[in-house]
């Protein structure tokens, strides 16, 4: 066992060490290994956090869970959800929490904050004002049972997998521990195509929430990054209605929707001090600025070779076939 692996393993309790050893494993992107747990690839510390979450989390009917594939618009959707749902308490944009907190702090993730051994915020749960807002990258099948059985709501965001892959690869290379070698694009791509990425295979993650949104449309709202970009007003109204916080005509005419959109826009958020200079996490400290890169549709054209595009296109076509699900891969506004 090398030094990095040992340091990951040290964070685990004995029971989890035994579980982890029994799982299939592959080389990780920013951790020594990813392990196949309940059909998806996770780091060892994520598995411990997910299991604790599954065993202990008690959902309330008023809870809202922002779920996503990593690097598909989570930060944006968390900001929009917080601004929409909590607008009664923060009607003014001049002293809004989103101006001084990163969206991941306001909508904490189960697996990286609440049930993560290093950050451990379980004691905060009883203090959270309702509706409680949570984030997660955990696949639908691995969510705590009480979320599925309660009347809590889930809003899910995903993004075309070409941009999601590039966004992930760029992010990983920025937050990589110094002693870790840089991850070449080609190597990352091969692992991605095999589904070996944290919380992957990404297509199975997407299909899990997609199918649930069809079976229970009142429970899961399925959103695509590209659709929100194309018509953000329509989607903000849709999110508000789905969550049970619709905008009144008066709010609409007074510019409440436009204000929320502006507050949560990439251009605004990226320039805030908290997002330029702030950090998050205790174990692996991540600079908030890395959550804001380009926010474009189709940036992948600058990175992927024709053969890579062909390979990933075929995989996506095969994996999503029969699901009635497809993605826009170029920004139509920038197409000539
Ligand atoms: N406000 C806002 N509006 C639109 N787009 C935004 C916004 N904030 C972040 N981003 C872009 O989203 C990408 C990061 O994805 P996530 O937020 O899902 O990352 S994470 O999973 O929470 O780490 C990443 O995309 P890329 O730029 O393509 O890498 C971010 O730039």
Coordinates of C-alpha atoms and ligand atoms in Angstrom, one line a residue:
X1 CA 0.0 0.0 0.0
X2 CA 1.6 3.4 -1.0
X3 CA 1.5 6.6 1.0
X4 CA -1.5 8.2 -0.7
X5 CA -3.6 5.0 -0.4
X6 CA -2.7 4.7 3.2
X7 CA -3.7 8.2 4.0
X8 CA -7.1 7.6 2.3
X9 CA -7.5 4.3 4.1
X10 CA -6.7 5.9 7.5
X11 CA -9.9 8.0 7.2
X12 CA -12.0 4.8 7.2
X13 CA -13.4 2.9 10.1
X14 CA -12.5 -0.9 10.4
X15 CA -15.9 -2.0 9.0
X16 CA -15.4 0.1 5.9
X17 CA -11.8 -1.0 5.4
X18 CA -13.1 -4.6 5.2
X19 CA -15.9 -3.6 2.8
X20 CA -13.6 -1.6 0.6
X21 CA -11.1 -4.4 0.3
X22 CA -13.8 -6.7 -1.0
X23 CA -14.8 -4.4 -3.9
X24 CA -13.6 -4.3 -7.5
X25 CA -11.2 -1.4 -7.9
X26 CA -9.6 0.7 -10.7
X27 CA -7.1 3.6 -10.7
X28 CA -8.8 6.8 -9.6
X29 CA -8.7 10.3 -11.1
X30 CA -7.7 12.2 -7.9
X31 CA -7.6 9.4 -5.4
X32 CA -5.5 6.3 -5.7
X33 CA -8.4 4.1 -6.5
X34 CA -12.1 4.1 -7.4
X35 CA -14.2 1.2 -6.1
X36 CA -17.3 -0.3 -7.7
X37 CA -20.0 0.2 -5.0
X38 CA -23.7 -0.4 -5.7
X39 CA -23.0 -0.3 -9.4
X40 CA -21.1 3.0 -9.5
X41 CA -17.5 4.1 -9.0
X42 CA -16.5 6.0 -5.9
X43 CA -13.5 6.8 -3.7
X44 CA -13.2 4.8 -0.5
X45 CA -14.1 7.9 1.7
X46 CA -17.2 8.6 -0.5
X47 CA -18.3 5.0 0.0
X48 CA -18.1 5.4 3.8
X49 CA -20.0 8.7 3.6
X50 CA -22.7 7.3 1.2
X51 CA -23.2 4.2 3.5
X52 CA -23.6 6.4 6.6
X53 CA -26.0 8.7 4.6
X54 CA -28.0 5.6 3.6
X55 CA -28.2 4.2 7.1
X56 CA -29.0 7.4 9.0
X57 CA -30.5 10.2 6.9
X58 CA -34.1 10.9 7.8
X59 CA -35.8 13.0 5.1
X60 CA -38.5 15.5 5.8
X61 CA -41.4 16.0 3.4
X62 CA -40.3 19.6 2.9
X63 CA -36.7 18.7 1.9
X64 CA -35.3 19.6 -1.5
X65 CA -32.4 17.7 -3.0
X66 CA -30.4 19.1 -5.8
X67 CA -28.9 16.1 -7.5
X68 CA -26.4 16.0 -10.4
X69 CA -23.7 14.3 -12.3
X70 CA -20.5 16.2 -11.3
X71 CA -19.6 19.1 -13.5
X72 CA -23.0 19.4 -15.1
X73 CA -24.3 22.7 -13.7
X74 CA -24.6 21.8 -10.0
X75 CA -23.3 25.1 -8.7
X76 CA -25.7 27.0 -10.9
X77 CA -28.7 24.9 -10.0
X78 CA -27.9 25.2 -6.3
X79 CA -27.7 29.0 -6.6
X80 CA -31.0 29.2 -8.5
X81 CA -32.7 26.8 -6.1
X82 CA -31.6 28.7 -3.0
X83 CA -32.5 32.0 -4.5
X84 CA -36.0 30.8 -5.6
X85 CA -36.9 28.9 -2.4
X86 CA -35.5 31.3 0.2
X87 CA -36.6 34.5 -1.6
X88 CA -39.2 35.3 1.1
X89 CA -36.3 35.7 3.6
X90 CA -33.9 37.4 1.2
X91 CA -35.9 39.6 -1.1
X92 CA -33.2 42.2 -1.4
X93 CA -30.2 41.3 -3.6
X94 CA -28.0 43.8 -1.8
X95 CA -27.3 41.6 1.2
X96 CA -28.1 38.2 -0.3
X97 CA -26.3 35.1 1.1
X98 CA -25.2 34.2 -2.4
X99 CA -23.1 37.3 -2.5
X100 CA -21.0 36.1 0.4
X101 CA -21.3 32.3 0.4
X102 CA -20.5 29.8 -2.4
X103 CA -23.7 27.8 -3.4
X104 CA -22.1 24.6 -2.1
X105 CA -22.1 26.1 1.4
X106 CA -25.7 27.1 1.2
X107 CA -26.8 23.8 -0.3
X108 CA -24.4 21.3 1.4
X109 CA -23.8 17.9 -0.2
X110 CA -24.5 14.7 1.8
X111 CA -21.4 12.9 0.7
X112 CA -18.8 15.6 0.9
X113 CA -20.0 17.6 3.9
X114 CA -22.8 16.3 6.0
X115 CA -21.7 12.6 6.2
X116 CA -18.0 13.0 5.2
X117 CA -15.7 12.0 8.0
X118 CA -13.5 15.0 7.7
X119 CA -16.2 17.7 7.4
X120 CA -18.9 15.9 9.4
X121 CA -21.9 18.3 9.7
X122 CA -24.6 15.8 10.9
X123 CA -25.0 17.9 14.1
X124 CA -26.2 20.8 11.8
X125 CA -29.2 18.9 10.5
X126 CA -31.6 19.7 13.4
X127 CA -30.6 23.4 13.1
X128 CA -31.3 23.7 9.4
X129 CA -34.3 25.9 8.6
X130 CA -37.1 24.3 6.5
X131 CA -37.2 23.7 3.7
X132 CA -33.8 22.1 4.0
X133 CA -31.7 22.2 0.9
X134 CA -29.2 19.5 0.1
X135 CA -26.9 18.6 -2.7
X136 CA -25.7 15.2 -3.9
X137 CA -24.0 13.4 -6.7
X138 CA -25.1 10.1 -5.3
X139 CA -26.9 8.0 -8.0
X140 CA -30.7 7.6 -7.6
X141 CA -30.5 3.9 -6.6
X142 CA -28.0 4.8 -3.8
X143 CA -30.0 7.6 -2.2
X144 CA -31.2 7.1 1.4
X145 CA -34.5 5.2 1.4
X146 CA -36.3 8.0 3.3
X147 CA -35.7 10.5 0.4
X148 CA -37.3 8.1 -2.0
X149 CA -40.2 7.3 0.4
X150 CA -41.0 10.8 1.7
X151 CA -42.6 13.7 -0.2
X152 CA -39.3 15.5 -0.5
X153 CA -38.4 16.7 -4.0
X154 CA -35.4 16.1 -6.2
X155 CA -34.3 18.4 -8.9
X156 CA -31.6 16.8 -11.1
X157 CA -29.3 18.4 -13.6
X158 CA -27.1 16.8 -16.3
X159 CA -25.3 18.1 -19.3
X160 CA -24.0 16.7 -22.6
X161 CA -21.3 14.2 -21.8
X162 CA -18.7 15.8 -24.0
X163 CA -18.7 19.1 -22.0
X164 CA -19.1 17.2 -18.7
X165 CA -16.0 15.2 -19.5
X166 CA -13.9 18.2 -20.4
X167 CA -15.2 20.2 -17.4
X168 CA -14.3 17.2 -15.1
X169 CA -10.9 16.7 -16.6
X170 CA -10.0 20.4 -16.3
X171 CA -11.3 20.6 -12.7
X172 CA -9.5 17.5 -11.6
X173 CA -6.2 18.8 -13.0
X174 CA -6.7 22.0 -11.0
X175 CA -7.6 20.4 -7.7
X176 CA -5.2 17.5 -7.9
X177 CA -2.9 17.0 -4.9
X178 CA 0.6 18.3 -5.7
X179 CA 2.2 14.9 -5.3
X180 CA -0.2 13.4 -7.9
X181 CA 0.9 13.3 -11.5
X182 CA -1.2 15.4 -14.0
X183 CA -3.9 13.3 -15.7
X184 CA -3.4 13.4 -19.5
X185 CA -6.5 14.0 -21.5
X186 CA -6.2 10.7 -23.4
X187 CA -5.9 8.7 -20.2
X188 CA -8.8 10.4 -18.6
X189 CA -10.8 9.8 -21.8
X190 CA -10.2 6.1 -21.9
X191 CA -11.3 5.7 -18.3
X192 CA -14.4 7.9 -18.9
X193 CA -15.4 5.7 -21.9
X194 CA -15.2 2.7 -19.6
X195 CA -17.5 4.5 -17.2
X196 CA -14.7 4.7 -14.6
X197 CA -15.1 8.1 -13.1
X198 CA -16.3 9.3 -9.7
X199 CA -20.1 8.6 -9.5
X200 CA -20.0 7.0 -13.0
X201 CA -20.8 5.5 -15.3
X202 CA -22.3 8.9 -16.1
X203 CA -24.9 7.5 -18.5
X204 CA -26.2 5.1 -15.8
X205 CA -26.4 8.0 -13.4
X206 CA -28.4 10.1 -15.8
X207 CA -30.7 7.2 -16.8
X208 CA -31.4 6.4 -13.1
X209 CA -32.9 9.9 -12.5
X210 CA -34.4 10.2 -16.0
X211 CA -36.4 7.0 -15.5
X212 CA -37.5 8.1 -12.0
X213 CA -38.6 11.5 -13.4
X214 CA -40.8 9.7 -15.9
X215 CA -42.2 7.3 -13.3
X216 CA -42.8 10.0 -10.7
X217 CA -42.8 13.5 -12.3
X218 CA -44.1 15.0 -9.1
X219 CA -41.0 13.7 -7.3
X220 CA -38.1 14.2 -9.7
X221 CA -37.6 17.2 -12.0
X222 CA -35.1 16.4 -14.7
X223 CA -33.2 19.3 -16.2
X224 CA -30.5 19.8 -18.8
X225 CA -27.8 22.5 -18.5
X226 CA -28.2 23.3 -22.2
X227 CA -32.0 23.9 -21.8
X228 CA -31.6 26.2 -18.9
X229 CA -29.0 28.2 -20.8
X230 CA -31.4 28.4 -23.8
X231 CA -34.3 29.7 -21.8
X232 CA -33.4 30.5 -18.2
X233 CA -36.7 32.4 -17.5
X234 CA -38.8 29.5 -18.5
X235 CA -36.7 27.1 -16.4
X236 CA -36.6 29.3 -13.3
X237 CA -40.4 29.4 -13.4
X238 CA -40.6 25.6 -14.0
X239 CA -38.2 25.0 -11.0
X240 CA -40.2 27.3 -8.8
X241 CA -43.5 25.7 -9.7
X242 CA -42.2 22.2 -9.3
X243 CA -40.8 23.0 -5.8
X244 CA -44.1 24.6 -4.7
X245 CA -42.8 28.2 -4.7
X246 CA -44.3 29.6 -7.9
X247 CA -43.8 33.3 -8.7
X248 CA -46.8 35.6 -8.4
X249 CA -47.7 37.9 -11.3
X250 CA -46.7 40.7 -9.1
X251 CA -43.3 39.2 -8.4
X252 CA -42.9 38.6 -12.1
X253 CA -43.8 42.2 -13.1
X254 CA -41.5 43.6 -10.4
X255 CA -38.5 41.8 -11.9
X256 CA -38.0 39.1 -9.2
X257 CA -37.2 36.4 -11.7
X258 CA -34.8 38.6 -13.7
X259 CA -33.0 39.6 -10.5
X260 CA -32.6 35.9 -9.4
X261 CA -31.2 35.1 -12.9
X262 CA -28.8 37.9 -12.7
X263 CA -27.6 37.1 -9.2
X264 CA -27.0 33.4 -10.2
X265 CA -25.5 34.1 -13.6
X266 CA -22.0 32.8 -14.3
X267 CA -20.7 36.3 -15.0
X268 CA -21.9 37.6 -11.7
X269 CA -21.0 34.7 -9.5
X270 CA -17.5 34.2 -10.9
X271 CA -16.6 37.8 -10.0
X272 CA -17.7 37.7 -6.4
X273 CA -15.0 37.8 -3.8
X274 CA -16.1 34.6 -2.1
X275 CA -15.9 32.8 -5.4
X276 CA -12.6 34.3 -6.5
X277 CA -10.7 34.0 -3.2
X278 CA -12.7 31.6 -1.0
X279 CA -12.1 27.9 -0.3
X280 CA -14.1 24.9 0.9
X281 CA -13.5 21.6 2.6
X282 CA -11.2 20.6 5.4
X283 CA -9.5 17.4 4.1
X284 CA -9.1 18.3 0.5
X285 CA -9.3 22.1 0.4
X286 CA -10.7 23.3 -2.9
X287 CA -10.5 26.9 -4.1
X288 CA -14.0 28.2 -5.1
X289 CA -12.7 29.7 -8.3
X290 CA -12.3 26.3 -9.8
X291 CA -16.1 25.9 -9.9
X292 CA -16.3 28.7 -12.5
X293 CA -14.4 28.0 -15.7
X294 CA -16.0 28.9 -19.1
X295 CA -19.7 27.8 -18.8
X296 CA -20.0 27.3 -22.5
X297 CA -21.8 24.7 -24.5
X298 CA -19.5 23.0 -27.0
X299 CA -16.1 23.8 -25.4
X300 CA -15.2 20.2 -26.0
X301 CA -14.4 20.9 -29.7
X302 CA -11.2 22.6 -28.5
X303 CA -10.0 19.4 -26.8
X304 CA -11.4 16.2 -28.4
X305 CA -10.0 14.6 -31.6
X306 CA -12.4 13.4 -34.3
X307 CA -11.7 9.8 -33.2
X308 CA -12.5 10.6 -29.6
X309 CA -15.7 12.2 -30.7
X310 CA -16.6 9.2 -32.7
X311 CA -15.9 6.8 -29.9
X312 CA -17.8 8.7 -27.2
X313 CA -20.7 9.4 -29.6
X314 CA -21.1 5.7 -30.3
X315 CA -21.0 4.8 -26.5
X316 CA -23.6 7.5 -25.7
X317 CA -25.8 6.4 -28.5
X318 CA -25.7 2.8 -27.4
X319 CA -26.1 3.5 -23.7
X320 CA -29.0 5.9 -24.1
X321 CA -30.7 4.0 -26.9
X322 CA -34.4 3.4 -26.2
X323 CA -34.5 6.0 -23.4
X324 CA -35.8 8.9 -25.5
X325 CA -33.1 11.1 -24.1
X326 CA -30.7 13.2 -26.1
X327 CA -28.4 16.2 -25.6
X328 CA -27.4 19.3 -27.6
X329 CA -23.7 19.3 -28.0
X330 CA -23.1 22.7 -29.6
X331 CA -24.3 26.1 -28.7
X332 CA -26.8 26.9 -31.4
X333 CA -26.1 30.6 -31.0
X334 CA -22.5 30.1 -32.0
X335 CA -23.1 27.8 -34.9
X336 CA -22.5 29.2 -38.4
Ligands
LIG1 N1 -23.7 30.3 -12.6 C1 -23.3 29.4 -13.5 N2 -24.0 29.4 -14.7 C2 -23.6 28.6 -15.7 N3 -22.6 27.7 -15.6 C3 -21.9 27.7 -14.4 C4 -22.2 28.5 -13.4 N4 -21.4 28.2 -12.3 C5 -20.6 27.3 -12.8 N5 -20.9 26.9 -14.0 C6 -20.2 25.9 -14.9 O1 -20.6 24.6 -14.4 C7 -19.5 23.7 -14.5 C8 -19.2 23.1 -13.2 O2 -20.1 22.1 -12.9 P1 -20.7 21.9 -11.5 O3 -21.2 23.1 -10.9 O4 -21.7 20.8 -11.7 O5 -19.4 21.3 -10.7 S1 -19.5 20.5 -9.4 O6 -20.0 19.1 -9.7 O7 -20.3 21.2 -8.4 O8 -18.1 20.4 -8.9 C9 -18.3 24.5 -15.1 O9 -18.4 24.3 -16.5 P2 -17.1 24.5 -17.4 O10 -16.8 26.0 -17.5 O11 -17.5 23.9 -18.8 O12 -16.0 23.7 -16.8 C10 -18.7 25.9 -14.6 O13 -18.0 26.9 -15.3

